[in-house]
């Protein structure tokens, strides 16, 4: 069985507990305007042309993003970091793109990780079928679940898909008993007002199993990639929320009993 990935990050400390090795799956059904990895969105390897200056001469270089890997061989390669994972209570994280966009490969890697006693984290948009969501809950140890907007029309405009499926799957995930952290990308110009965040807080308060929320302030880090990979950049109206506003938002969620972190 093969999986298409576009990167592997070793010694990652923000993708779950401890030291982790993070595998970035290629392909995502969403197209969020603030995405830091626009090269991850289309499925399968892609060729891009970029300008490079060599010896004072402007040349065109072909860059391939994404590669197919055999799942079992990849798992053996990831396990080479085992000593760091074990010593730090870390593990393997599956990110993207959207890992559930290649469900069979993801399930196989989660199953092999469990057999080998390796802690797993899955970072998901939640835009998948209920059956796939239930299976990922069953096979993984921690789920990072993105929540972007409670307003479905707005969600569709800024991500390309409505939010109903995502909200329903989040209810399922919270009830599954698997540890889940909801991650909210907070983007000034999209969702940093009370009218956006209070409905999110109210929805999350209604979920029984949910204990933790991460607030992820928007940064324009990935914008240079849009030019590099010939993608349309729609982030001109976005800003990083002020520290004061982020502190207020953190308070909003922690006052409701959630363990709330900024970043994460
Ligand atoms: S869900 Fe994540 S990977 Fe997919 S487009 Fe949005 S930000 Fe990018």
Short mmCIF file of C-alpha atoms and ligand atoms in Angstrom, two decimals:
data_model
loop_
_atom_site.label_atom_id
_atom_site.label_comp_id
_atom_site.label_asym_id
_atom_site.label_seq_id
_atom_site.Cartn_x
_atom_site.Cartn_y
_atom_site.Cartn_z
CA UNK A 1 0.00 0.00 0.00
CA UNK A 2 1.30 3.47 -0.91
CA UNK A 3 0.87 6.90 0.66
CA UNK A 4 1.62 10.28 -0.90
CA UNK A 5 3.46 12.57 1.53
CA UNK A 6 5.21 15.89 1.04
CA UNK A 7 7.41 16.09 4.13
CA UNK A 8 8.62 14.40 7.29
CA UNK A 9 9.58 16.59 10.25
CA UNK A 10 11.78 15.05 12.93
CA UNK A 11 12.13 16.33 16.53
CA UNK A 12 8.79 18.18 16.31
CA UNK A 13 7.62 19.62 19.64
CA UNK A 14 4.34 21.31 18.66
CA UNK A 15 2.50 18.38 17.08
CA UNK A 16 1.57 16.50 20.26
CA UNK A 17 3.23 15.48 23.55
CA UNK A 18 6.98 14.90 23.77
CA UNK A 19 9.31 14.71 20.81
CA UNK A 20 7.55 13.58 17.67
CA UNK A 21 8.13 12.63 14.10
CA UNK A 22 5.47 14.27 11.95
CA UNK A 23 4.41 12.91 8.57
CA UNK A 24 2.70 15.37 6.24
CA UNK A 25 0.14 13.71 3.94
CA UNK A 26 -0.52 15.33 0.58
CA UNK A 27 -4.08 16.22 -0.41
CA UNK A 28 -6.81 18.15 1.41
CA UNK A 29 -10.53 18.58 0.57
CA UNK A 30 -10.43 22.14 1.97
CA UNK A 31 -8.68 25.19 0.61
CA UNK A 32 -8.38 27.56 3.56
CA UNK A 33 -7.31 31.06 2.62
CA UNK A 34 -4.75 31.13 5.46
CA UNK A 35 -3.24 27.68 4.77
CA UNK A 36 0.51 27.59 5.56
CA UNK A 37 1.04 24.65 3.22
CA UNK A 38 -0.71 25.53 -0.07
CA UNK A 39 1.47 22.96 -1.83
CA UNK A 40 -0.23 20.25 0.27
CA UNK A 41 -3.76 20.81 -1.02
CA UNK A 42 -3.86 18.95 -4.33
CA UNK A 43 -3.48 15.20 -4.12
CA UNK A 44 -0.47 13.48 -5.68
CA UNK A 45 3.01 14.77 -6.53
CA UNK A 46 3.20 18.11 -8.39
CA UNK A 47 5.90 19.79 -10.43
CA UNK A 48 6.54 23.49 -9.97
CA UNK A 49 8.92 25.76 -11.84
CA UNK A 50 10.85 28.36 -9.88
CA UNK A 51 13.42 30.99 -10.82
CA UNK A 52 16.92 30.58 -9.38
CA UNK A 53 19.99 32.73 -9.95
CA UNK A 54 23.10 30.64 -10.60
CA UNK A 55 26.40 32.42 -11.25
CA UNK A 56 24.52 35.65 -12.02
CA UNK A 57 22.28 33.91 -14.57
CA UNK A 58 18.52 33.55 -14.11
CA UNK A 59 17.52 29.91 -14.57
CA UNK A 60 14.31 27.92 -14.20
CA UNK A 61 14.41 24.98 -11.80
CA UNK A 62 11.79 22.22 -11.57
CA UNK A 63 10.77 21.34 -8.02
CA UNK A 64 8.69 18.26 -7.26
CA UNK A 65 6.43 18.41 -4.21
CA UNK A 66 5.08 15.10 -2.93
CA UNK A 67 6.29 11.53 -3.25
CA UNK A 68 4.75 8.09 -3.02
CA UNK A 69 6.06 5.86 -0.25
CA UNK A 70 5.33 2.27 0.67
CA UNK A 71 3.45 2.49 3.98
CA UNK A 72 5.23 -0.42 5.70
CA UNK A 73 8.69 0.77 4.65
CA UNK A 74 7.84 4.32 5.74
CA UNK A 75 6.72 3.05 9.16
CA UNK A 76 10.06 1.27 9.60
CA UNK A 77 11.85 4.48 8.71
CA UNK A 78 9.78 6.49 11.22
CA UNK A 79 10.52 3.94 13.91
CA UNK A 80 14.22 4.78 13.66
CA UNK A 81 13.36 7.82 15.87
CA UNK A 82 11.98 5.49 18.51
CA UNK A 83 14.58 6.29 21.15
CA UNK A 84 13.59 10.00 21.17
CA UNK A 85 9.91 9.15 21.21
CA UNK A 86 10.29 6.72 24.13
CA UNK A 87 12.49 9.01 26.21
CA UNK A 88 10.17 12.01 25.83
CA UNK A 89 6.78 10.24 25.85
CA UNK A 90 6.45 11.40 22.27
CA UNK A 91 5.36 9.51 19.18
CA UNK A 92 4.29 9.89 15.57
CA UNK A 93 1.99 12.68 14.35
CA UNK A 94 -0.01 12.54 11.13
CA UNK A 95 -0.66 15.94 9.57
CA UNK A 96 -1.01 17.47 6.14
CA UNK A 97 -2.85 18.35 4.09
CA UNK A 98 -5.56 16.15 5.51
CA UNK A 99 -4.39 12.68 6.60
CA UNK A 100 -7.94 11.32 6.31
CA UNK A 101 -7.87 12.11 2.59
CA UNK A 102 -5.84 8.87 2.25
CA UNK A 103 -7.78 6.84 4.82
CA UNK A 104 -6.48 3.34 4.10
CA UNK A 105 -2.85 4.42 4.39
CA UNK A 106 -3.59 6.38 7.56
CA UNK A 107 -5.45 3.47 9.18
CA UNK A 108 -2.64 1.06 8.31
CA UNK A 109 -0.03 3.38 9.84
CA UNK A 110 -2.12 3.91 12.96
CA UNK A 111 -2.62 0.16 13.32
CA UNK A 112 1.10 -0.56 12.94
CA UNK A 113 1.90 2.21 15.47
CA UNK A 114 -0.48 0.69 17.99
CA UNK A 115 0.98 -2.78 17.51
CA UNK A 116 4.43 -1.27 18.14
CA UNK A 117 3.27 0.73 21.14
CA UNK A 118 3.90 4.12 19.57
CA UNK A 119 1.72 7.05 20.63
CA UNK A 120 -0.12 8.68 17.69
CA UNK A 121 -1.66 12.07 17.03
CA UNK A 122 -3.86 12.87 14.03
CA UNK A 123 -4.32 16.49 12.96
CA UNK A 124 -7.60 16.73 11.04
CA UNK A 125 -10.05 19.21 9.55
CA UNK A 126 -12.81 16.71 10.38
CA UNK A 127 -14.12 16.89 6.81
CA UNK A 128 -14.64 13.19 6.23
CA UNK A 129 -17.29 10.47 6.54
CA UNK A 130 -18.64 9.46 9.98
CA UNK A 131 -17.27 5.93 9.45
CA UNK A 132 -13.74 7.20 8.80
CA UNK A 133 -13.92 9.55 11.76
CA UNK A 134 -15.05 6.75 14.04
CA UNK A 135 -12.24 4.54 12.84
CA UNK A 136 -9.60 7.21 13.38
CA UNK A 137 -10.91 7.73 16.92
CA UNK A 138 -10.60 4.01 17.54
CA UNK A 139 -7.04 3.74 16.23
CA UNK A 140 -5.35 6.95 17.43
CA UNK A 141 -4.36 8.24 20.89
CA UNK A 142 -4.90 11.97 20.42
CA UNK A 143 -6.82 14.01 17.86
CA UNK A 144 -6.12 17.63 17.03
CA UNK A 145 -9.39 18.80 15.51
CA UNK A 146 -9.58 22.12 13.67
CA UNK A 147 -12.60 24.37 14.18
CA UNK A 148 -12.77 27.45 12.00
CA UNK A 149 -16.25 28.97 11.99
CA UNK A 150 -19.78 28.14 13.15
CA UNK A 151 -21.21 30.10 10.23
CA UNK A 152 -21.52 27.60 7.40
CA UNK A 153 -21.71 30.14 4.57
CA UNK A 154 -18.66 31.94 5.84
CA UNK A 155 -16.91 28.60 6.31
CA UNK A 156 -17.66 27.72 2.70
CA UNK A 157 -16.40 31.04 1.40
CA UNK A 158 -13.08 30.86 3.27
CA UNK A 159 -12.38 27.10 3.16
CA UNK A 160 -14.34 25.85 0.13
CA UNK A 161 -16.67 23.56 2.13
CA UNK A 162 -19.65 24.02 4.49
CA UNK A 163 -19.20 23.09 8.15
CA UNK A 164 -22.07 20.67 8.92
CA UNK A 165 -20.07 17.49 8.40
CA UNK A 166 -17.22 18.93 10.47
CA UNK A 167 -19.45 19.84 13.41
CA UNK A 168 -21.22 16.47 13.38
CA UNK A 169 -17.90 14.63 13.28
CA UNK A 170 -16.61 16.75 16.15
CA UNK A 171 -19.59 15.66 18.26
CA UNK A 172 -18.74 12.03 17.43
CA UNK A 173 -15.07 12.54 18.22
CA UNK A 174 -15.74 14.17 21.58
CA UNK A 175 -18.04 11.30 22.57
CA UNK A 176 -15.62 8.60 21.41
CA UNK A 177 -13.49 8.64 24.55
CA UNK A 178 -10.33 9.39 22.56
CA UNK A 179 -8.46 12.45 23.80
CA UNK A 180 -9.26 15.44 21.60
CA UNK A 181 -7.93 18.98 21.49
CA UNK A 182 -9.91 21.49 19.42
CA UNK A 183 -7.62 23.89 17.59
CA UNK A 184 -8.97 27.24 16.48
CA UNK A 185 -6.95 29.22 13.94
CA UNK A 186 -7.75 32.80 14.94
CA UNK A 187 -7.48 35.13 11.96
CA UNK A 188 -8.13 38.85 12.22
CA UNK A 189 -10.33 39.65 9.24
CA UNK A 190 -12.03 36.24 9.37
CA UNK A 191 -13.01 34.96 12.83
CA UNK A 192 -11.53 36.95 15.73
CA UNK A 193 -14.70 38.80 16.81
CA UNK A 194 -17.02 37.78 19.66
CA UNK A 195 -19.76 37.16 17.09
CA UNK A 196 -17.52 34.39 15.67
CA UNK A 197 -16.01 33.03 18.89
CA UNK A 198 -18.92 33.03 21.33
CA UNK A 199 -20.97 30.60 19.16
CA UNK A 200 -17.87 28.36 18.97
CA UNK A 201 -17.45 28.49 22.74
CA UNK A 202 -21.17 27.66 23.21
CA UNK A 203 -20.99 24.72 20.79
CA UNK A 204 -17.85 23.32 22.47
CA UNK A 205 -19.43 23.71 25.93
CA UNK A 206 -22.14 21.32 24.79
CA UNK A 207 -19.64 18.54 23.99
CA UNK A 208 -19.27 16.13 26.89
CA UNK A 209 -15.81 14.71 26.37
CA UNK A 210 -14.00 17.89 25.34
CA UNK A 211 -11.49 19.37 27.79
CA UNK A 212 -8.87 21.27 25.81
CA UNK A 213 -8.78 24.10 23.28
CA UNK A 214 -5.74 25.53 21.50
CA UNK A 215 -5.86 29.06 20.13
CA UNK A 216 -3.63 29.38 17.08
CA UNK A 217 -3.05 33.05 16.15
CA UNK A 218 -2.72 33.61 12.41
CA UNK A 219 0.73 34.54 11.11
CA UNK A 220 1.49 35.32 7.47
CA UNK A 221 4.40 32.83 7.56
CA UNK A 222 3.30 30.78 4.59
CA UNK A 223 2.49 33.65 2.21
CA UNK A 224 5.81 33.46 0.30
CA UNK A 225 4.85 29.89 -0.68
CA UNK A 226 1.86 31.10 -2.71
CA UNK A 227 4.18 32.92 -5.10
CA UNK A 228 6.68 30.07 -5.12
CA UNK A 229 4.04 27.46 -5.97
CA UNK A 230 1.98 29.67 -8.34
CA UNK A 231 -1.11 29.65 -6.09
CA UNK A 232 -3.51 32.53 -5.61
CA UNK A 233 -2.89 34.30 -2.30
CA UNK A 234 -6.14 35.63 -0.81
CA UNK A 235 -4.69 36.69 2.55
CA UNK A 236 -4.41 40.44 1.91
CA UNK A 237 -7.27 41.27 4.28
CA UNK A 238 -5.90 39.10 7.12
CA UNK A 239 -3.88 40.26 10.11
CA UNK A 240 -2.31 38.66 13.16
CA UNK A 241 -4.62 39.33 16.13
CA UNK A 242 -3.12 41.60 18.81
CA UNK A 243 -1.71 40.03 21.98
CA UNK A 244 -4.50 41.75 23.94
CA UNK A 245 -7.18 40.17 21.75
CA UNK A 246 -5.58 36.73 22.00
CA UNK A 247 -5.50 37.06 25.81
CA UNK A 248 -9.24 37.94 25.78
CA UNK A 249 -10.02 34.95 23.58
CA UNK A 250 -7.99 32.64 25.81
CA UNK A 251 -9.98 33.93 28.78
CA UNK A 252 -13.28 33.32 26.96
CA UNK A 253 -12.49 29.61 26.63
CA UNK A 254 -10.71 29.07 29.94
CA UNK A 255 -13.63 30.70 31.80
CA UNK A 256 -15.79 27.93 30.34
CA UNK A 257 -13.60 25.27 31.92
CA UNK A 258 -11.38 24.36 28.95
CA UNK A 259 -7.65 23.87 29.40
CA UNK A 260 -6.69 26.61 26.94
CA UNK A 261 -3.30 27.17 25.39
CA UNK A 262 -2.12 29.74 22.91
CA UNK A 263 -0.15 27.99 20.21
CA UNK A 264 0.39 24.36 21.01
S1 LIG B 1 -7.53 22.11 6.38
FE1 LIG B 1 -5.39 22.57 6.91
S2 LIG B 1 -4.17 21.71 5.23
FE2 LIG B 1 -6.29 21.79 4.52
S3 LIG B 1 -6.40 23.75 3.43
FE3 LIG B 1 -7.08 24.12 5.54
S4 LIG B 1 -5.25 24.80 6.63
FE4 LIG B 1 -4.56 23.83 4.70
#
